[in-house]
XYZ file of C-alpha atoms in Angstrom:
142
model
C 106.956 185.743 98.448
C 107.186 183.138 95.676
C 105.878 179.625 96.285
C 108.463 176.932 96.974
C 109.598 175.029 93.890
C 109.188 171.278 94.011
C 111.814 169.221 92.230
C 110.031 166.465 90.283
C 113.097 164.198 90.481
C 112.758 164.138 94.269
C 109.156 162.884 94.117
C 108.614 159.405 95.529
C 108.415 156.521 93.068
C 104.882 155.664 94.198
C 103.364 159.085 93.653
C 99.806 159.841 92.606
C 98.534 160.615 89.137
C 96.892 163.941 88.254
C 93.468 162.289 88.546
C 94.271 161.327 92.163
C 94.602 157.571 91.663
C 97.688 155.820 92.979
C 100.393 154.658 90.597
C 101.243 151.082 91.514
C 104.844 150.321 90.631
C 106.130 146.812 91.176
C 108.737 145.991 93.770
C 111.744 144.648 91.807
C 112.349 141.912 94.357
C 108.829 140.430 94.105
C 107.594 141.345 90.598
C 107.458 138.961 87.667
C 110.291 139.513 85.157
C 109.738 139.448 81.400
C 112.349 139.369 78.649
C 112.246 142.284 76.198
C 112.502 140.858 72.672
C 112.042 143.919 70.419
C 112.322 147.675 70.923
C 110.746 150.431 68.843
C 110.774 154.211 69.217
C 108.260 154.483 72.066
C 107.107 150.878 72.304
C 108.658 147.519 72.994
C 107.614 143.895 72.900
C 108.050 141.523 75.798
C 107.932 137.749 75.943
C 104.991 136.561 78.051
C 104.769 132.745 78.027
C 101.842 132.743 80.515
C 99.778 135.888 79.825
C 96.668 134.588 81.626
C 96.906 137.142 84.446
C 98.140 140.050 82.303
C 95.622 142.722 81.266
C 95.805 145.619 78.845
C 96.521 148.844 80.700
C 98.621 147.218 83.433
C 101.584 149.349 84.474
C 105.139 148.149 84.938
C 108.751 149.244 84.940
C 111.841 148.399 82.936
C 115.066 147.859 84.877
C 118.683 147.191 83.975
C 119.742 143.948 85.703
C 123.418 144.621 85.007
C 123.208 147.817 87.048
C 121.451 146.324 90.087
C 117.901 146.886 88.746
C 118.221 150.615 88.228
C 114.996 152.138 86.844
C 115.090 152.588 83.053
C 111.462 153.322 82.141
C 107.806 153.027 83.059
C 105.311 151.466 80.689
C 101.713 150.447 80.104
C 100.608 147.269 78.328
C 98.907 147.968 74.997
C 98.099 144.575 73.475
C 98.399 140.916 74.440
C 98.976 138.007 72.080
C 99.581 134.285 72.545
C 103.105 134.605 73.950
C 104.034 138.294 73.606
C 102.746 141.664 74.746
C 103.213 145.169 73.346
C 103.991 147.974 75.775
C 104.050 151.764 75.488
C 106.828 153.654 77.278
C 105.209 156.346 79.439
C 108.404 157.724 80.987
C 112.066 156.873 80.814
C 115.417 157.721 82.305
C 117.379 156.079 79.477
C 116.593 154.305 76.217
C 115.045 150.822 76.563
C 117.034 147.961 75.011
C 116.773 144.184 74.785
C 119.393 143.936 77.555
C 116.809 145.269 80.034
C 113.911 143.381 81.644
C 110.299 144.381 82.228
C 108.749 143.989 85.682
C 105.042 143.687 86.311
C 103.445 143.128 89.721
C 101.204 140.073 89.724
C 97.770 141.020 91.085
C 96.821 139.391 94.393
C 94.613 136.310 94.210
C 91.182 137.093 95.612
C 89.466 134.188 97.289
C 85.779 133.729 96.686
C 83.474 133.968 99.724
C 82.727 130.215 99.591
C 86.417 129.299 99.763
C 86.940 131.644 102.701
C 83.871 130.202 104.453
C 85.088 126.613 104.075
C 88.455 127.544 105.610
C 86.862 128.888 108.807
C 86.741 126.720 111.929
C 83.221 127.901 112.745
C 81.967 126.437 109.440
C 83.390 123.010 110.241
C 82.162 123.116 113.850
C 78.646 123.884 112.617
C 78.846 121.143 109.992
C 79.934 118.528 112.551
C 77.397 119.590 115.214
C 74.616 119.739 112.598
C 75.539 116.318 111.271
C 75.597 114.838 114.778
C 72.206 116.348 115.647
C 70.790 115.099 112.368
C 72.087 111.605 113.109
C 70.595 111.642 116.627
C 67.196 112.910 115.396
C 67.242 110.310 112.614
C 67.907 107.506 115.114
C 65.209 108.730 117.525
C 62.575 109.003 114.769
C 63.358 105.582 113.333
């Protein structure tokens, strides 16, 4: 009996890579949109006015906004400049054009342990109780 054939087109959009790591594709409704300003054979350039959070190697998708954000291509960022970024197309369903937009998921902001500690009620309770005890001891020893 022959093994069942798996149709690659039916694979979920958030599948895993051959090395086992997850492929994080942005959700079109929450991702940051970038204008595509130039298109080459397998690369394109996108306008990135605030590239502070962008990193080389980040993955994203290209969608067609005129066709209700239908998937056009997947890409990886190659190089970042002052206000533009170069991207390499890693897979596509149709040719990328300047009419399309690039979507990249903004990474979550990680709070430092000190910020999280200051936001806790237990921290403030301890600070107030410690301050009050310090005040009382200071008055008694005076």
